[in-house]
């Protein structure tokens, strides 16, 4: 029998324990093992009932997503077959539910004849988050236990519900509480928990770690839960309780049809481009008024359609991309991690404040340094103000806010940084200022402390040279607002030590960020690509489009906001300053932009009430402005350009293909480790739509051949600007070989 399973007979009850860390996912080997264990229990005259229980993180986190789309997912026994075998078992099967019980794990538990719950268990059918629906009976069985409305809410939202909230529903036949169990109404009161043998019966050591923040077995320990389940199983046997099958129950809901119509309308209004939520409603609807088997059939049809939908493929890609990003190719998992007990933050401006909030939210004490008392006071006041929203919403109490703020030690004195384990610099974006700060930090910090910069575009290797310890220098590029945005670009300098990188990735996880490793280049992964995207958007207004046409076309494609609206939000003065700096560095090169004219006229975007659009006082609603049209026309005349009609298709193709083309260069140069890392940057930092999976995944889906050809066609028309549009060598090569970005594993032989 498989090693992923424990099998033991305890006083006539077979205890079958799932032992597949980290979350007992139901891959083929475990499914086959469960089927075999069930047969063995049924064949053994010494066994009267079966208890299914998990180990480590809990019962089961569900299907093994790595099997999706592979023959293994369907290899016998598939999950639906296993579930049928459990439901048809001649001997009673009792699920002992603690910790995580999600997706296919919950569907398996729903097929058992009885369920015993434990406090702290986390129950969910989260398939909708991967663009799917529960495809192994969940949409048919859960409504039969929880009623239509509660089940539909869980299935459509994919939300996790605490087991305590479901206590008293027919989902649980008994519920562990401390050392004993309380049986749901209509059940049989338990005998003393000692009816079974001691808790150690199941054996199985807990896994080294659990993924996805899954909690361990929780308040009722593994032992309590097993004792409760064994006691309950004993009652089932002694009292000759029937083999209860959820499929035999009816869905409890008067006026079900009216409710379902209301649900369809509500879900349709909010689901946007995602087909799964509405399919969930249709599957649950099939649990009402048809036979159980007809409902299962309908569920399967809908599931299969979703499984082949581009939206689900994209969401599954994102799920896997997040797991892959945490792995650094040449930094093994067992690389040491430096302890981070206290962190220094240099600069209490926009970014320093947000970074401080991210750290104290994770419980990490911060020494916050500024040059002037006034700037320090302003920074602290901003931090307090930024927590106001959470206080008003009630997601944060005054008490916990006070505890978090108490973790900040404000200072004007570098000596206060003597004991920090990491210092994150977030001062002005100016190399001279960075030079002075890093030299000072090098003189003050203890040996082994990490020195990080939040620079958006300056050369990290140059910054590292300002210290005598370049191996301890790293980039931690947070996005604004740093306490909200999930993305963190971890910038690896030429000499950054592996343990420093590993420590930074751990810190990101502790702060709940999605960390992506980037090599050193101008703008790192995200801003380097953004520059190309912005230039393509500017090119389109030069060709004849209006900013609002460009924004609308890209928003229809799915971008959270079009590039000109983003410019107004971020402030046009930032790019203006950058262009002026570059013009000074590269005299003779024209990097001018219509935005220069806007900035010269004092239009910096939302903060000045006007930029590419105008804004009414206190409003963020962009209003097209004829003044901008005049500026654009003036600029076109200066460049000798004649406007033409530009279609929405052309807008999307040019901007997105420019983005992809730069992504290809970044991948080829090894700045990004893998194409899915680039996707994560765009999804989490730049509002790229998740249903398209990120720019590189989108390119793979579109076909690299088509993208390369379209870029070549633009380059051929462009004359002096041909280099901008020429497809990257990697893109051309992969297109010729019929390969994808996802399959590209690096440039080295
Ligand atoms: P900011 O102007 O809001 O804040 C900078 C702060 O640094 C100010 O409070 C200033 O008083 C302080 N400061 C300046 N010199 C200092 C010194 N020598 N010692 C201590 N404090 C000093 O700027 P910001 O927007 O927070 O940007 C900070 C850094 O973060 C820059 O490198 C910027 O490129 C980068 N960044 C900014 C954003 C963004 O959207 N604002 C995003 C990512 C990264």
Tab-separated table of C-alpha atoms in Angstrom, residues 125-358:
chain	number	residue	atom	x	y	z
A	125	UNK	CA	-15.147	24.800	-2.120
A	126	UNK	CA	-12.681	27.284	-3.664
A	127	UNK	CA	-12.719	25.941	-7.259
A	128	UNK	CA	-14.325	29.141	-8.565
A	129	UNK	CA	-11.079	30.951	-7.784
A	130	UNK	CA	-9.409	28.794	-10.411
A	131	UNK	CA	-12.214	29.456	-12.878
A	132	UNK	CA	-13.805	26.069	-12.167
A	133	UNK	CA	-16.636	24.597	-10.124
A	134	UNK	CA	-16.557	21.673	-7.695
A	135	UNK	CA	-16.645	18.802	-10.157
A	136	UNK	CA	-16.916	15.776	-7.885
A	137	UNK	CA	-20.432	16.180	-6.557
A	138	UNK	CA	-19.861	19.243	-4.363
A	139	UNK	CA	-22.502	21.315	-6.130
A	140	UNK	CA	-25.054	18.536	-5.580
A	141	UNK	CA	-24.241	17.390	-2.065
A	142	UNK	CA	-23.487	20.662	-0.256
A	143	UNK	CA	-26.938	22.194	-0.968
A	144	UNK	CA	-28.520	18.988	0.374
A	145	UNK	CA	-26.781	19.596	3.705
A	146	UNK	CA	-26.583	23.376	4.063
A	147	UNK	CA	-29.620	24.433	2.038
A	148	UNK	CA	-29.566	26.195	-1.291
A	149	UNK	CA	-28.611	29.705	-0.204
A	150	UNK	CA	-25.723	28.904	2.139
A	151	UNK	CA	-24.258	26.338	-0.252
A	152	UNK	CA	-24.565	28.623	-3.248
A	153	UNK	CA	-22.819	31.440	-1.374
A	154	UNK	CA	-19.924	29.169	-0.496
A	155	UNK	CA	-19.603	27.739	-4.002
A	156	UNK	CA	-19.923	31.035	-5.905
A	157	UNK	CA	-17.547	32.930	-3.628
A	158	UNK	CA	-15.130	30.087	-2.898
A	159	UNK	CA	-14.906	31.593	0.592
A	160	UNK	CA	-13.526	29.681	3.551
A	161	UNK	CA	-15.965	29.129	6.402
A	162	UNK	CA	-14.878	28.288	9.940
A	163	UNK	CA	-16.194	24.922	11.113
A	164	UNK	CA	-17.683	26.574	14.216
A	165	UNK	CA	-20.040	28.507	11.934
A	166	UNK	CA	-21.300	25.272	10.392
A	167	UNK	CA	-21.732	23.520	13.692
A	168	UNK	CA	-25.343	22.548	14.199
A	169	UNK	CA	-25.976	22.126	10.448
A	170	UNK	CA	-26.447	18.655	8.966
A	171	UNK	CA	-22.888	18.941	7.595
A	172	UNK	CA	-21.638	17.685	10.950
A	173	UNK	CA	-23.127	14.714	12.767
A	174	UNK	CA	-20.873	15.359	15.737
A	175	UNK	CA	-18.534	18.116	16.717
A	176	UNK	CA	-15.452	17.824	18.871
A	177	UNK	CA	-15.258	20.326	21.703
A	178	UNK	CA	-12.217	20.123	23.888
A	179	UNK	CA	-11.878	16.529	25.037
A	180	UNK	CA	-15.283	15.235	23.959
A	181	UNK	CA	-17.899	15.519	21.269
A	182	UNK	CA	-21.358	16.964	21.024
A	183	UNK	CA	-23.673	15.190	18.709
A	184	UNK	CA	-25.892	17.166	16.380
A	185	UNK	CA	-29.615	17.084	17.035
A	186	UNK	CA	-31.164	13.865	15.867
A	187	UNK	CA	-27.905	12.035	16.495
A	188	UNK	CA	-26.840	9.852	19.329
A	189	UNK	CA	-24.998	11.267	22.348
A	190	UNK	CA	-21.447	10.025	22.540
A	191	UNK	CA	-20.019	7.630	25.005
A	192	UNK	CA	-16.861	8.621	26.756
A	193	UNK	CA	-14.116	9.451	24.288
A	194	UNK	CA	-12.134	6.591	25.729
A	195	UNK	CA	-14.278	4.198	23.718
A	196	UNK	CA	-11.466	4.239	21.206
A	197	UNK	CA	-7.855	3.598	21.906
A	198	UNK	CA	-5.486	6.451	22.757
A	199	UNK	CA	-4.936	9.253	20.332
A	200	UNK	CA	-1.573	8.053	19.113
A	201	UNK	CA	-3.298	5.213	17.300
A	202	UNK	CA	-3.162	6.858	13.925
A	203	UNK	CA	0.535	7.651	14.028
A	204	UNK	CA	1.968	9.696	11.193
A	205	UNK	CA	4.296	12.557	11.926
A	206	UNK	CA	3.231	16.080	11.012
A	207	UNK	CA	4.719	17.476	7.804
A	208	UNK	CA	7.624	19.903	7.927
A	209	UNK	CA	5.529	22.788	6.720
A	210	UNK	CA	2.121	23.556	5.367
A	211	UNK	CA	1.354	25.475	2.244
A	212	UNK	CA	-1.091	28.324	1.797
A	213	UNK	CA	-1.105	29.304	5.456
A	214	UNK	CA	-3.126	26.228	6.374
A	215	UNK	CA	-3.526	25.954	10.099
A	216	UNK	CA	-2.553	22.837	11.971
A	217	UNK	CA	-5.310	20.740	13.357
A	218	UNK	CA	-6.354	23.568	15.616
A	219	UNK	CA	-8.046	23.927	18.951
A	220	UNK	CA	-9.238	20.351	19.123
A	221	UNK	CA	-5.956	18.547	18.583
A	222	UNK	CA	-5.443	15.689	16.165
A	223	UNK	CA	-5.792	13.335	19.123
A	224	UNK	CA	-9.047	14.889	20.325
A	225	UNK	CA	-10.522	14.666	16.860
A	226	UNK	CA	-9.541	11.037	16.407
A	227	UNK	CA	-10.922	10.143	19.835
A	228	UNK	CA	-14.183	11.928	19.002
A	229	UNK	CA	-14.430	10.210	15.637
A	230	UNK	CA	-13.669	6.788	17.110
A	231	UNK	CA	-16.280	7.290	19.808
A	232	UNK	CA	-18.791	8.349	17.211
A	233	UNK	CA	-17.924	5.402	14.938
A	234	UNK	CA	-18.443	3.066	17.869
A	235	UNK	CA	-21.925	4.525	18.401
A	236	UNK	CA	-22.749	4.118	14.721
A	237	UNK	CA	-21.843	0.442	14.957
A	238	UNK	CA	-23.419	-0.274	18.338
A	239	UNK	CA	-26.631	1.563	17.522
A	240	UNK	CA	-26.735	0.029	14.026
A	241	UNK	CA	-27.180	3.524	12.616
A	242	UNK	CA	-28.079	3.489	8.902
A	243	UNK	CA	-25.614	4.218	6.092
A	244	UNK	CA	-26.705	7.823	5.547
A	245	UNK	CA	-26.050	9.042	2.049
A	246	UNK	CA	-26.241	12.751	1.316
A	247	UNK	CA	-27.519	11.997	-2.161
A	248	UNK	CA	-30.765	10.663	-0.651
A	249	UNK	CA	-31.618	13.990	1.007
A	250	UNK	CA	-33.686	16.684	-0.705
A	251	UNK	CA	-32.564	20.303	-1.056
A	252	UNK	CA	-34.333	22.383	1.525
A	253	UNK	CA	-35.622	25.625	0.001
A	254	UNK	CA	-39.119	26.876	-0.699
A	255	UNK	CA	-39.345	29.115	-3.804
A	256	UNK	CA	-36.055	27.726	-5.046
A	257	UNK	CA	-36.676	28.863	-8.630
A	258	UNK	CA	-37.264	32.498	-7.647
A	259	UNK	CA	-34.144	32.437	-5.501
A	260	UNK	CA	-32.060	30.924	-8.294
A	261	UNK	CA	-33.236	33.589	-10.740
A	262	UNK	CA	-32.242	36.269	-8.253
A	263	UNK	CA	-28.846	34.563	-7.838
A	264	UNK	CA	-28.328	34.404	-11.621
A	265	UNK	CA	-29.010	38.126	-11.989
A	266	UNK	CA	-26.776	39.090	-9.084
A	267	UNK	CA	-23.896	36.882	-10.159
A	268	UNK	CA	-24.144	37.967	-13.803
A	269	UNK	CA	-23.863	41.590	-12.714
A	270	UNK	CA	-20.584	41.077	-10.857
A	271	UNK	CA	-18.837	38.187	-12.635
A	272	UNK	CA	-17.423	40.343	-15.444
A	273	UNK	CA	-15.433	38.274	-17.943
A	274	UNK	CA	-15.360	35.173	-15.705
A	275	UNK	CA	-17.731	32.340	-16.720
A	276	UNK	CA	-17.243	30.193	-13.607
A	277	UNK	CA	-19.503	31.977	-11.071
A	278	UNK	CA	-22.570	31.695	-13.294
A	279	UNK	CA	-21.745	28.079	-14.123
A	280	UNK	CA	-21.642	27.457	-10.352
A	281	UNK	CA	-25.209	28.797	-10.083
A	282	UNK	CA	-26.330	26.556	-12.949
A	283	UNK	CA	-24.726	23.506	-11.370
A	284	UNK	CA	-26.333	24.179	-7.991
A	285	UNK	CA	-29.649	24.833	-9.741
A	286	UNK	CA	-29.442	21.275	-11.065
A	287	UNK	CA	-29.548	20.029	-7.463
A	288	UNK	CA	-33.154	21.230	-7.305
A	289	UNK	CA	-35.972	19.480	-9.095
A	290	UNK	CA	-33.928	16.822	-10.893
A	291	UNK	CA	-32.592	13.484	-9.739
A	292	UNK	CA	-29.213	13.351	-8.008
A	293	UNK	CA	-27.677	11.549	-10.978
A	294	UNK	CA	-29.036	14.070	-13.471
A	295	UNK	CA	-27.585	16.816	-11.270
A	296	UNK	CA	-24.188	15.114	-11.248
A	297	UNK	CA	-24.291	14.839	-15.021
A	298	UNK	CA	-25.060	18.536	-15.393
A	299	UNK	CA	-22.264	19.394	-12.950
A	300	UNK	CA	-19.844	17.370	-15.055
A	301	UNK	CA	-20.868	19.049	-18.312
A	302	UNK	CA	-20.412	22.503	-16.808
A	303	UNK	CA	-17.117	21.515	-15.180
A	304	UNK	CA	-15.717	20.186	-18.448
A	305	UNK	CA	-16.636	23.378	-20.295
A	306	UNK	CA	-14.890	25.466	-17.628
A	307	UNK	CA	-11.843	23.231	-17.576
A	308	UNK	CA	-11.244	24.099	-21.224
A	309	UNK	CA	-12.022	27.809	-20.833
A	310	UNK	CA	-9.165	30.280	-21.379
A	311	UNK	CA	-10.118	32.059	-18.155
A	312	UNK	CA	-9.592	28.957	-16.039
A	313	UNK	CA	-6.342	28.143	-17.839
A	314	UNK	CA	-5.163	31.670	-16.979
A	315	UNK	CA	-6.191	31.476	-13.323
A	316	UNK	CA	-4.537	28.080	-12.888
A	317	UNK	CA	-1.415	29.513	-14.496
A	318	UNK	CA	-1.414	32.380	-11.972
A	319	UNK	CA	-1.864	29.938	-9.077
A	320	UNK	CA	1.133	27.928	-10.208
A	321	UNK	CA	3.157	31.024	-11.090
A	322	UNK	CA	2.923	32.224	-7.483
A	323	UNK	CA	4.311	28.949	-6.233
A	324	UNK	CA	7.082	28.914	-8.834
A	325	UNK	CA	8.176	32.507	-8.118
A	326	UNK	CA	9.228	31.596	-4.601
A	327	UNK	CA	11.879	29.250	-6.010
A	328	UNK	CA	15.203	30.767	-7.059
A	329	UNK	CA	16.974	28.500	-9.494
A	330	UNK	CA	20.431	28.559	-7.877
A	331	UNK	CA	19.332	29.152	-4.280
A	332	UNK	CA	18.331	25.838	-2.709
A	333	UNK	CA	15.531	25.697	-0.139
A	334	UNK	CA	17.994	24.791	2.596
A	335	UNK	CA	20.020	27.996	2.099
A	336	UNK	CA	20.360	29.648	5.521
A	337	UNK	CA	18.124	32.574	6.423
A	338	UNK	CA	19.445	35.547	8.395
A	339	UNK	CA	17.282	36.408	11.394
A	340	UNK	CA	15.223	39.596	10.997
A	341	UNK	CA	14.276	40.762	14.466
A	342	UNK	CA	14.294	44.525	13.818
A	343	UNK	CA	14.273	46.468	10.574
A	344	UNK	CA	15.381	50.049	9.916
A	345	UNK	CA	13.523	52.177	7.362
A	346	UNK	CA	15.322	55.241	6.012
A	347	UNK	CA	12.945	57.970	4.878
A	348	UNK	CA	9.375	58.401	6.119
A	349	UNK	CA	7.895	59.638	2.850
A	350	UNK	CA	5.284	57.936	0.664
A	351	UNK	CA	7.213	54.676	0.332
A	352	UNK	CA	8.996	54.625	3.694
A	353	UNK	CA	5.617	55.023	5.422
A	354	UNK	CA	3.999	52.207	3.436
A	355	UNK	CA	6.993	49.911	3.942
A	356	UNK	CA	6.875	50.581	7.680
A	357	UNK	CA	3.174	49.649	7.695
A	358	UNK	CA	3.880	46.385	5.832
